[in-house]
mmCIF file of C-alpha atoms in Angstrom:
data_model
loop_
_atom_site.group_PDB
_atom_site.id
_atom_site.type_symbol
_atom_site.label_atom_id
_atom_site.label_comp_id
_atom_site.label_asym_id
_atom_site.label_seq_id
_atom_site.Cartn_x
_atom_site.Cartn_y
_atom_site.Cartn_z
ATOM 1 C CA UNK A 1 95.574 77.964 77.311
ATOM 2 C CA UNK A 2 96.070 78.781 80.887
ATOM 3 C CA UNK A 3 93.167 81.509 82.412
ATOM 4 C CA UNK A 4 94.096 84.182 84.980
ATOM 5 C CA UNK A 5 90.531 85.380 86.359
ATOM 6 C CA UNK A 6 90.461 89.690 87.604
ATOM 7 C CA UNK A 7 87.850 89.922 90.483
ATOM 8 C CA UNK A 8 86.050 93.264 91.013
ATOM 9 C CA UNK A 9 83.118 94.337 93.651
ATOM 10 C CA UNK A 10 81.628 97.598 92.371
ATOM 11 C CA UNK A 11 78.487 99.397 93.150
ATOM 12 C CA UNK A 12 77.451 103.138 91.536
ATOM 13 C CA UNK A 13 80.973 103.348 89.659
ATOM 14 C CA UNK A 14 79.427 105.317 86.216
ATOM 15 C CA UNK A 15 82.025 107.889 85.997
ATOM 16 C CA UNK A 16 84.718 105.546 86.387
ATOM 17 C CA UNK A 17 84.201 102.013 85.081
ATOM 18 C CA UNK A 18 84.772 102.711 81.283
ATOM 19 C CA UNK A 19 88.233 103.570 81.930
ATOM 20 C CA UNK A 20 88.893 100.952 84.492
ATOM 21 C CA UNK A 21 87.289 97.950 82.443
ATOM 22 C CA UNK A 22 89.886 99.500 79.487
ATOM 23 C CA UNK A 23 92.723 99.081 81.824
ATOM 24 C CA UNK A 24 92.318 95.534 82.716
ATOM 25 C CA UNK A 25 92.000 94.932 78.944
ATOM 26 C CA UNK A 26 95.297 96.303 78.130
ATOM 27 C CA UNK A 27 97.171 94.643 81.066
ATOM 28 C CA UNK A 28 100.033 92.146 79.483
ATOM 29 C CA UNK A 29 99.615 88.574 80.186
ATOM 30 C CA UNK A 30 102.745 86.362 79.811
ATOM 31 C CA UNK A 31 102.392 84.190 76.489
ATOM 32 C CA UNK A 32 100.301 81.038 77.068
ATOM 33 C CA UNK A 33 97.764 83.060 79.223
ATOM 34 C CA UNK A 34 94.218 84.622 78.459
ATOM 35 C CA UNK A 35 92.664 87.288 80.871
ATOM 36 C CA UNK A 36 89.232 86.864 82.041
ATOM 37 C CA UNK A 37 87.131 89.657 83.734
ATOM 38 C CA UNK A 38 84.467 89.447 86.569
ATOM 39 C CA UNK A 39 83.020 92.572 88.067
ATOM 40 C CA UNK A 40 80.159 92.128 90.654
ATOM 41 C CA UNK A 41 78.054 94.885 90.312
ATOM 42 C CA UNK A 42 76.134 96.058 93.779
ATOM 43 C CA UNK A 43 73.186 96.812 92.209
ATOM 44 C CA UNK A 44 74.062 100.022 90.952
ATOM 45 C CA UNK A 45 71.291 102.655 90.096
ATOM 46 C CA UNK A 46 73.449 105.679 88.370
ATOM 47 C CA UNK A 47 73.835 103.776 85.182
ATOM 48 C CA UNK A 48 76.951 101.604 85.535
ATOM 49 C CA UNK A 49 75.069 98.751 84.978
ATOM 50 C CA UNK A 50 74.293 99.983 81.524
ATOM 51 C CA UNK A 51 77.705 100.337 80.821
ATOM 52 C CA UNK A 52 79.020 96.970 82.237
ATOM 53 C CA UNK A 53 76.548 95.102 79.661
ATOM 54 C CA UNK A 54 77.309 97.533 76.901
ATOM 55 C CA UNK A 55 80.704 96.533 77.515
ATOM 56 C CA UNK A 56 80.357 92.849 77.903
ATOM 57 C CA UNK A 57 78.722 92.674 74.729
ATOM 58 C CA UNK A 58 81.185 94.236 73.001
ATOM 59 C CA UNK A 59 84.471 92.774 74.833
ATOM 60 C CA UNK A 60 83.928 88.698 75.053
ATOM 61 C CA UNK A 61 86.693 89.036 77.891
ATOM 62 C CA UNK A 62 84.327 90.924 80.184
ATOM 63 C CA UNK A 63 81.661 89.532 82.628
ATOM 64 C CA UNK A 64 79.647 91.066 85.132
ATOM 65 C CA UNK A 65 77.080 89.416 87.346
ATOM 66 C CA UNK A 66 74.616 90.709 90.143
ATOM 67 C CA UNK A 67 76.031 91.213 93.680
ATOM 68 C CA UNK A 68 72.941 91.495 95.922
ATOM 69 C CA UNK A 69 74.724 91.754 99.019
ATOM 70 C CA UNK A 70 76.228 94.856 97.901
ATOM 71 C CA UNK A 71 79.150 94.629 99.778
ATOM 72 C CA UNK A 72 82.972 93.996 98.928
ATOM 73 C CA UNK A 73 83.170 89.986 100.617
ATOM 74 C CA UNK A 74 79.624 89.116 98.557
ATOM 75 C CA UNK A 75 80.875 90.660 95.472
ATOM 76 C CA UNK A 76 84.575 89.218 95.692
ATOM 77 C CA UNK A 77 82.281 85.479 96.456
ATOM 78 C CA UNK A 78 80.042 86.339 93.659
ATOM 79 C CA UNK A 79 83.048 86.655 91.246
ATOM 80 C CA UNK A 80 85.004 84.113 92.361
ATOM 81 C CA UNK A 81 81.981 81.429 92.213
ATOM 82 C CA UNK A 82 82.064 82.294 88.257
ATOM 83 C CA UNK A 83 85.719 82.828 87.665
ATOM 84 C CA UNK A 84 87.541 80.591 85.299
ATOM 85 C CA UNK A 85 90.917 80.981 86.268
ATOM 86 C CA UNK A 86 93.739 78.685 87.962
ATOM 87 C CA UNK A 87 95.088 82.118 89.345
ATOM 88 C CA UNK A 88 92.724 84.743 90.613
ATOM 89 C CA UNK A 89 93.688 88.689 91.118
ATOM 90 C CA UNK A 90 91.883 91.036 92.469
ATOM 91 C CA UNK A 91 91.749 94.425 91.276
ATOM 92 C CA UNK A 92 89.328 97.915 92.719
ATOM 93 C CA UNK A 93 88.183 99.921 90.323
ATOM 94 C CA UNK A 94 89.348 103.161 92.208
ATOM 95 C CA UNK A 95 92.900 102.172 91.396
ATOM 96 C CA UNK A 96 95.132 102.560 88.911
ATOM 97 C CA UNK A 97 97.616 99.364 87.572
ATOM 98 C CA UNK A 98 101.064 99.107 85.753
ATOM 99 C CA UNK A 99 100.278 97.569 82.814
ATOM 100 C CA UNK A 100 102.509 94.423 84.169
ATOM 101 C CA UNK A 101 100.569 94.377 87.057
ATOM 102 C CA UNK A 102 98.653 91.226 86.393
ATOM 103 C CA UNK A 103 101.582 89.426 84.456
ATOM 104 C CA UNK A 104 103.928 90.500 87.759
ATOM 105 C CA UNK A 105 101.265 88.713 90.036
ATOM 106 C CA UNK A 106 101.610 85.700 87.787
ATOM 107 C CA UNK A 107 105.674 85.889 88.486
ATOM 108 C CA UNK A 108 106.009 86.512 91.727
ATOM 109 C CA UNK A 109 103.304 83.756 92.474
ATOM 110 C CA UNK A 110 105.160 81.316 90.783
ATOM 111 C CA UNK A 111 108.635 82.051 92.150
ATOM 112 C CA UNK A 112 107.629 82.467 95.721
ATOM 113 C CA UNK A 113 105.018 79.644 95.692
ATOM 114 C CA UNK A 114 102.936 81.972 98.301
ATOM 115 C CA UNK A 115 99.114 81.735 98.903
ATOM 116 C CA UNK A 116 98.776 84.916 97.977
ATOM 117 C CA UNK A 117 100.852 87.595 96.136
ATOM 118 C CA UNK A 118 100.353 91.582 96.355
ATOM 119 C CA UNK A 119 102.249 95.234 96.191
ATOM 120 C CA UNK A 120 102.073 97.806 98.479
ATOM 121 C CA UNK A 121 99.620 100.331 98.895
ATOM 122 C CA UNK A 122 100.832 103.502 96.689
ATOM 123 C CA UNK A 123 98.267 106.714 97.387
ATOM 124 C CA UNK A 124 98.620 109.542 95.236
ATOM 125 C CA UNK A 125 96.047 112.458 94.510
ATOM 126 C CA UNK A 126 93.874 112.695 91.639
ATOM 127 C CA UNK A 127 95.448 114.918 88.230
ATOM 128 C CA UNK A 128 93.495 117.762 89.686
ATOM 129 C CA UNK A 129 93.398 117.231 92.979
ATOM 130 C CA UNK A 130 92.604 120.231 95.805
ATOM 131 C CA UNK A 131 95.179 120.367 98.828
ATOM 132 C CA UNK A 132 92.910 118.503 100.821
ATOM 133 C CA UNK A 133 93.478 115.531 98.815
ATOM 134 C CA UNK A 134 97.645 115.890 98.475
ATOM 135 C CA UNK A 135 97.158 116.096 102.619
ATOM 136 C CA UNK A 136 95.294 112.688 102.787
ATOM 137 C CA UNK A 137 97.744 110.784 100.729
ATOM 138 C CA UNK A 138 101.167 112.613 102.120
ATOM 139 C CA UNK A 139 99.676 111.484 105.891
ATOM 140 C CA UNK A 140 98.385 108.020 104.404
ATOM 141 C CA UNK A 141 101.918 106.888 102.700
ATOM 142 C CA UNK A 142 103.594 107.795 106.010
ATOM 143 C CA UNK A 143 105.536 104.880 108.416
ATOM 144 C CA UNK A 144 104.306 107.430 111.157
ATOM 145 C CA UNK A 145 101.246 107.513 110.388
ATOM 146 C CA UNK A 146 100.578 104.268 109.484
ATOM 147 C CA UNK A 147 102.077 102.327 112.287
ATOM 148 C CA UNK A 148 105.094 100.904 110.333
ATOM 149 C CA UNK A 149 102.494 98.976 108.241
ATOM 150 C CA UNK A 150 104.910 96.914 105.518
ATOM 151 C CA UNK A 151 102.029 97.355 102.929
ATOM 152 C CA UNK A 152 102.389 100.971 102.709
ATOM 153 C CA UNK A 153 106.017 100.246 102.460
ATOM 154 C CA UNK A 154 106.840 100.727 98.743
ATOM 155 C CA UNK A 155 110.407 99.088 98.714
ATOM 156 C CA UNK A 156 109.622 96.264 100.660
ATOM 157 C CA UNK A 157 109.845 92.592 99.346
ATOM 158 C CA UNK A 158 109.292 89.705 101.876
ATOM 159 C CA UNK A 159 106.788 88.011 103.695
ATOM 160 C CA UNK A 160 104.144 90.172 104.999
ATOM 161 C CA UNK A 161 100.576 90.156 107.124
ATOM 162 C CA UNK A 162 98.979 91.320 104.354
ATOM 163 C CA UNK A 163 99.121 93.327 100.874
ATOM 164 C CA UNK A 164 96.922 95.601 99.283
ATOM 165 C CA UNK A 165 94.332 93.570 97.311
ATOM 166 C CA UNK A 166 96.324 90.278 96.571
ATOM 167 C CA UNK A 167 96.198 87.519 94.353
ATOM 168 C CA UNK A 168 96.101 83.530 94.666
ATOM 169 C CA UNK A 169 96.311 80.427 92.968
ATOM 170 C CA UNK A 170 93.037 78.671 92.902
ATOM 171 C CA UNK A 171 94.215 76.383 95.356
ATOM 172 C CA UNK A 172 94.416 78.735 98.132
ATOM 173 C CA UNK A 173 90.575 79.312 97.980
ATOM 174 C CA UNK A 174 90.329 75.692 98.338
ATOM 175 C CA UNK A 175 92.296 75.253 101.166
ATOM 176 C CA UNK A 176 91.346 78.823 103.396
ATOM 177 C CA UNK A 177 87.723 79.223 101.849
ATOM 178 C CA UNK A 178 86.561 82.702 100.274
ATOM 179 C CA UNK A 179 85.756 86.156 101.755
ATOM 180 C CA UNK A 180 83.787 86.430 105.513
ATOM 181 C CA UNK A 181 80.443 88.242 104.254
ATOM 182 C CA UNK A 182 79.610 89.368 108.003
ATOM 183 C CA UNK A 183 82.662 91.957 107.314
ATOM 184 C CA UNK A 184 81.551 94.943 105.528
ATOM 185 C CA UNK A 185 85.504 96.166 105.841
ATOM 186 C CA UNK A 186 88.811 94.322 106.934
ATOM 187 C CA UNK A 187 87.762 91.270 104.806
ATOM 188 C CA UNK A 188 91.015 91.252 103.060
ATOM 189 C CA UNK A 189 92.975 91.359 106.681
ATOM 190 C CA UNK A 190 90.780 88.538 108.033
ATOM 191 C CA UNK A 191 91.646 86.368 104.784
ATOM 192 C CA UNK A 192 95.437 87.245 104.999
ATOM 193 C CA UNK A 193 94.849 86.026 108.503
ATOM 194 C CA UNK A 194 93.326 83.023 107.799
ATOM 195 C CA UNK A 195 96.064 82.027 105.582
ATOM 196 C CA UNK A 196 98.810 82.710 107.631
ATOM 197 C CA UNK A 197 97.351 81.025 110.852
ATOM 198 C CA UNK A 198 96.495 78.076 108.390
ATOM 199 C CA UNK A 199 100.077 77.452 107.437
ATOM 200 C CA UNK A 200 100.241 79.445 104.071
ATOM 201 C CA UNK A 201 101.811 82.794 103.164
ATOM 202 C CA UNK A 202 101.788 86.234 101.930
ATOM 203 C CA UNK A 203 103.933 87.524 100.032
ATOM 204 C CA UNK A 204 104.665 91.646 99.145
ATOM 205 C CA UNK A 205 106.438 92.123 96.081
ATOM 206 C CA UNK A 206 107.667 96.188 94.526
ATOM 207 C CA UNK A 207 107.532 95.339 91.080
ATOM 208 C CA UNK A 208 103.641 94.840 91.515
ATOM 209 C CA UNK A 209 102.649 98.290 91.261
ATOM 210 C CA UNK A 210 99.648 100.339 91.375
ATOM 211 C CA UNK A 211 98.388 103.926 92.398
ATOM 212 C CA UNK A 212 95.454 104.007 94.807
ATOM 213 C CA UNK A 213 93.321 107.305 94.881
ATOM 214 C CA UNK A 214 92.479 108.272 98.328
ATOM 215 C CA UNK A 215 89.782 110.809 99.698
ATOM 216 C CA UNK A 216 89.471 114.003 98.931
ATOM 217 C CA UNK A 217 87.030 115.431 101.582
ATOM 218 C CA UNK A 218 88.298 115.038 105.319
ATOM 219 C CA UNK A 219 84.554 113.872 106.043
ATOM 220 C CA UNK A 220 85.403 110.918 103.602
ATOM 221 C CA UNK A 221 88.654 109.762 105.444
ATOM 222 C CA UNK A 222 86.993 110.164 109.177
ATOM 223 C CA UNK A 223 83.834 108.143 107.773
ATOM 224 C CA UNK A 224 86.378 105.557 106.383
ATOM 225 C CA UNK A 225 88.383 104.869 109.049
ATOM 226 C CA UNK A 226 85.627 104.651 111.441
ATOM 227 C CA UNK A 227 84.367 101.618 109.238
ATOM 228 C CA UNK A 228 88.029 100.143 109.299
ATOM 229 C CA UNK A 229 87.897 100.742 113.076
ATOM 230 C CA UNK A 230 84.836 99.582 113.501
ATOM 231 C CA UNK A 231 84.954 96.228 112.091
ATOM 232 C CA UNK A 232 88.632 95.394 113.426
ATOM 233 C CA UNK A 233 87.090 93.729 116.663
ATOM 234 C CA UNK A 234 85.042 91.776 114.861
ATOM 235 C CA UNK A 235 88.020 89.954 112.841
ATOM 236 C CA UNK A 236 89.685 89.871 116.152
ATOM 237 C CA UNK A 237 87.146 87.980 117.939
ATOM 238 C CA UNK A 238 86.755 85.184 114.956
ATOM 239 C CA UNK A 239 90.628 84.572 115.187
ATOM 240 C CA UNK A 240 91.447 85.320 119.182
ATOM 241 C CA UNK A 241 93.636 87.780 118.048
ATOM 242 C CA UNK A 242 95.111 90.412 120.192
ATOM 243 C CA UNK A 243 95.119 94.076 119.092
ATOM 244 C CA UNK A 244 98.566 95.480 117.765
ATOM 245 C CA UNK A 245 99.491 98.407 119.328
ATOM 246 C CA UNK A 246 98.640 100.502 116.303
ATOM 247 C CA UNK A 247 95.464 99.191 116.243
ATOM 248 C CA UNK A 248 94.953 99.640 120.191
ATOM 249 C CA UNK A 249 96.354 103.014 120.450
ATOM 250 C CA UNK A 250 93.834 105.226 118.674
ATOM 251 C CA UNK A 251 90.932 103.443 120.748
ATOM 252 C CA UNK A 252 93.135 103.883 124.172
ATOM 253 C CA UNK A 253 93.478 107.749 123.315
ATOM 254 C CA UNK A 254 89.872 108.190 122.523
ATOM 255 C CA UNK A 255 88.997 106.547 125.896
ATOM 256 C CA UNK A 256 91.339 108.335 128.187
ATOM 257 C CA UNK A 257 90.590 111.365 126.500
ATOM 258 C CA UNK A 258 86.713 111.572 126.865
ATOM 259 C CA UNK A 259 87.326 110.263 130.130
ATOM 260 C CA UNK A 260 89.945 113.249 131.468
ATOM 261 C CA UNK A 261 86.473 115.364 129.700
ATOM 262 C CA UNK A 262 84.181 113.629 132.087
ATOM 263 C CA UNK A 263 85.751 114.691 134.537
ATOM 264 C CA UNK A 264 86.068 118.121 133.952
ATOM 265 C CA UNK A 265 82.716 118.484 133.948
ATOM 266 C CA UNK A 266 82.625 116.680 136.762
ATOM 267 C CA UNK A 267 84.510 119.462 138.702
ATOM 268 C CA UNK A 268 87.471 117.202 139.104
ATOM 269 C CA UNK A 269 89.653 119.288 136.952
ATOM 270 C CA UNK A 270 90.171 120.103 133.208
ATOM 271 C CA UNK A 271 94.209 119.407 133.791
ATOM 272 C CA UNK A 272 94.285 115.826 132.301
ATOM 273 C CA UNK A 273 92.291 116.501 129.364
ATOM 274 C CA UNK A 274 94.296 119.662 128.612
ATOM 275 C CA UNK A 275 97.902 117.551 129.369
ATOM 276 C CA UNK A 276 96.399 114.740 126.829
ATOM 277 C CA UNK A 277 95.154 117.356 124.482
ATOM 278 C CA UNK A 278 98.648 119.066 124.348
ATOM 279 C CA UNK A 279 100.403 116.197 124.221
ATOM 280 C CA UNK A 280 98.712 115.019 121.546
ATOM 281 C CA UNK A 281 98.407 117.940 119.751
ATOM 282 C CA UNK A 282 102.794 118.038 120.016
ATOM 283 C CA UNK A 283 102.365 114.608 118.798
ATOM 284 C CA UNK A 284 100.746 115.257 115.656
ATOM 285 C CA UNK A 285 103.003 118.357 115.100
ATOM 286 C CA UNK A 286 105.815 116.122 115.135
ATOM 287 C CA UNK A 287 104.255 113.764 112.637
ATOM 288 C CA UNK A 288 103.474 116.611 109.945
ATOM 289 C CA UNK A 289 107.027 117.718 110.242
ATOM 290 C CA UNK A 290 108.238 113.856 109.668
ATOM 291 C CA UNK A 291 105.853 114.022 106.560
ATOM 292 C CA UNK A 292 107.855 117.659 105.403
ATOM 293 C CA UNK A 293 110.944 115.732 105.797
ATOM 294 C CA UNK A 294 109.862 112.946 103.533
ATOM 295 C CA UNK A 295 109.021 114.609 100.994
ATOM 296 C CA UNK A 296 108.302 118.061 99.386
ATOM 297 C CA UNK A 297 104.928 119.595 100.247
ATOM 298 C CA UNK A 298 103.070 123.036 99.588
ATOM 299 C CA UNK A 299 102.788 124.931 102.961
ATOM 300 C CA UNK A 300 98.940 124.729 101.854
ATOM 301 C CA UNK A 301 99.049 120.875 101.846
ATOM 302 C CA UNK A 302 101.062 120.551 105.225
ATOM 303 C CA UNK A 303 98.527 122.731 107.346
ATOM 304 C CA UNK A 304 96.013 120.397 106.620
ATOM 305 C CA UNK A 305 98.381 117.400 107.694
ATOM 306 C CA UNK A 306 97.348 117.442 111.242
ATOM 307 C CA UNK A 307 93.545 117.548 111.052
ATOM 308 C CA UNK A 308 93.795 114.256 108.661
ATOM 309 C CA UNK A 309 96.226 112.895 110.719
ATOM 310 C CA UNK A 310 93.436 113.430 113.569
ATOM 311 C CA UNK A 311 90.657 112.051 111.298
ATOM 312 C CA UNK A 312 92.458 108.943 110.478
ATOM 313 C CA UNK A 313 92.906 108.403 114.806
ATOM 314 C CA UNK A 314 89.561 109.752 116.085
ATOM 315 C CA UNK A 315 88.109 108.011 113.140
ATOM 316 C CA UNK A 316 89.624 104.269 113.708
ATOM 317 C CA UNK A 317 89.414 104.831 117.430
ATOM 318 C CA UNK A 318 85.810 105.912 117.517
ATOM 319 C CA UNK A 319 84.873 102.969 115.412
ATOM 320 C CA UNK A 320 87.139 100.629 117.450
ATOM 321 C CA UNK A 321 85.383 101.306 121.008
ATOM 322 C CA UNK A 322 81.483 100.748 119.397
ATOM 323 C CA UNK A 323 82.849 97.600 117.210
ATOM 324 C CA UNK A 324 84.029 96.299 120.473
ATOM 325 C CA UNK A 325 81.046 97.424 122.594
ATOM 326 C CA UNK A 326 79.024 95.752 119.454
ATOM 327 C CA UNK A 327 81.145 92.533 119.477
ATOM 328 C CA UNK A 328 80.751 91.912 123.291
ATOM 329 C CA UNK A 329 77.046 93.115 123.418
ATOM 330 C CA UNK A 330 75.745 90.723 120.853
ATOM 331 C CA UNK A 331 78.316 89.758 118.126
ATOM 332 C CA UNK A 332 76.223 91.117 115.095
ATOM 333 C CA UNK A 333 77.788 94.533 112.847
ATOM 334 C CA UNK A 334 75.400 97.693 112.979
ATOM 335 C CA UNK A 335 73.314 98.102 109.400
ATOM 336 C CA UNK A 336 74.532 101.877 109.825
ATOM 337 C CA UNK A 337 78.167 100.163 109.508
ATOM 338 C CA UNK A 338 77.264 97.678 106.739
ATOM 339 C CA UNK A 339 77.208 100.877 103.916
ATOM 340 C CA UNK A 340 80.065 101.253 102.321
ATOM 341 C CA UNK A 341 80.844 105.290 101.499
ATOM 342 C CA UNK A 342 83.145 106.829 99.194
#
């Protein structure tokens, strides 16, 4: 009997790991295959770790184990240093899977022979979600928005950068090592890196399919992208790798803009910060009325478009300038970046 291991980092996940642990146990395997669960727990204190060991005594398929670091690369170690399996998925518990998903990893991994295997990164809003929170996942499924990213490309099969989450054969943790645990965020990119630069590939498949649930509070999505911003440089700097433009764009803006601000109150003018203003403001117009023409949206959900739109930019370009000034000051990630928040 052949073992397919599901990795999963969680910390303070009470209200939702009952139904997520459930999931995984009803996800199809192909005949010949047994399913084996690991979920790192953080070191939760709101109960979940109650309910993990009140599980795991009553499923034999479910283990959990302590993740002291209590961040996504220690837990994703953790679980992997006790997995079983000669293929390992990965799975978050704030997502929802097909119940194929782990026997479509399994497929595509063995037609494509790639290092690792994922599906693109489907948002959509909770049952009863508020406006706020159809406005966060119309922006975040958007190629404008998004850069042209191929994972949040939902009909796109082929070789990709990276997927959402993943999954490998043993033998790719063997040959490109685990998780970096100096990255509280972009761990998965810097992997996918790793691999690709090694010689190995990714591979993006539609028929893996799952439903992420994104933010629901525009302070959640600007405190989220500044971590993704934020620890970008850092990945960079490990592999020499230059910035994309959609990485370098938001960062760029932020500068010139606080710098046509400095000097306005310099009494050089408030023209340039006004032209960048407007023309950015024009910018994310255009965007929201992209997003209108992709797909149908209350008028309620596409006024709040533009000020996610902004928190995804100011967020990831914020956190892009002070990873950088933190990468080329000393080389070490703030503690007040090392939190993860929800």
């Amino acid at each position: 009997m052949r073992t397919v291991s599901v990795i999963v980092p969680c910390r303070n996940e009470r209200r939702y790991i009952e139904g997520f642990c459930a999931g995984v146990m009803r996800q199809q395997v192909p005949q010949g295959w047994s399913l084996q669960l690991v979920v790192a727990d953080g070191q939760s204190d709101d109960g979940t770790r109650d309910l993990l060991q009140d599980i795991a005594m009553h499923e034999p398929r479910v283990q959990w184990i302590d993740n002291p670091g209590r961040i996504v690369s220690t837990g994703l170690n953790a679980a992997l240093a006790v997995a079983r399996g000669e293929a390992i998925v990965r799975m978050d518990v704030h997502t929802e899977y097909a119940d194929d998903y782990v026997a479509q990893c399994l497929a595509v991994m063995e037609e494509t022979g790639a290092d690792n295997v994922g599906g693109p990164w489907r948002a959509v809003p909770d049952a009863q979600a508020q406006p706020m929170q159809h406005a966060v996942a119309a922006a975040f499924q958007s190629r404008w928005v998004a850069g042209g990213a191929l994972s949040r490309q939902l009909d796109y099969d082929g070789f990709a950068d990276t997927v959402y989450l993943g999954s490998w054969p043993r033998a790719s943790f063997q040959r490109f090592g685990g998780f970096d645990e100096q990255l509280v965020r972009n761990q998965d990119d810097e992997h996918n890196l790793r691999i690709v630069k090694g010689g190995g590939r990714v591979w993006q498949s539609s028929r893996i399919r799952s439903v992420y649930r994104p933010r629901a509070a525009l302070s959640q999505v600007f405190r989220q992208y500044l971590q993704y911003g934020y620890w970008k440089p850092f990945v960079m700097k490990k592999h020499g790798q230059a910035a994309s433009v959609r990485h370098a764009i938001p960062s760029v803006f932020v500068v010139m803009l606080g710098l046509a601000l400095l000097a306005g109150f310099l009494r050089q003018g408030m023209a340039p910060f006004f032209v960048l203003t407007g023309l950015y403001a024009a910018a994310v117009t255009a965007m929201t009325l992209m997003i209108a023409r992709e797909g149908k949206h209350p008028v309620d959900v596409l006024l709040r478009v533009p000020a996610v739109i902004a928190a995804y930019h100011f967020g990831y370009g914020i956190g892009s300038i002070i990873g950088w000034w933190d990468v080329l000051r000393h080389g070490a990630g703030r503690p007040r970046f090392a939190k993860l928040t929800r």
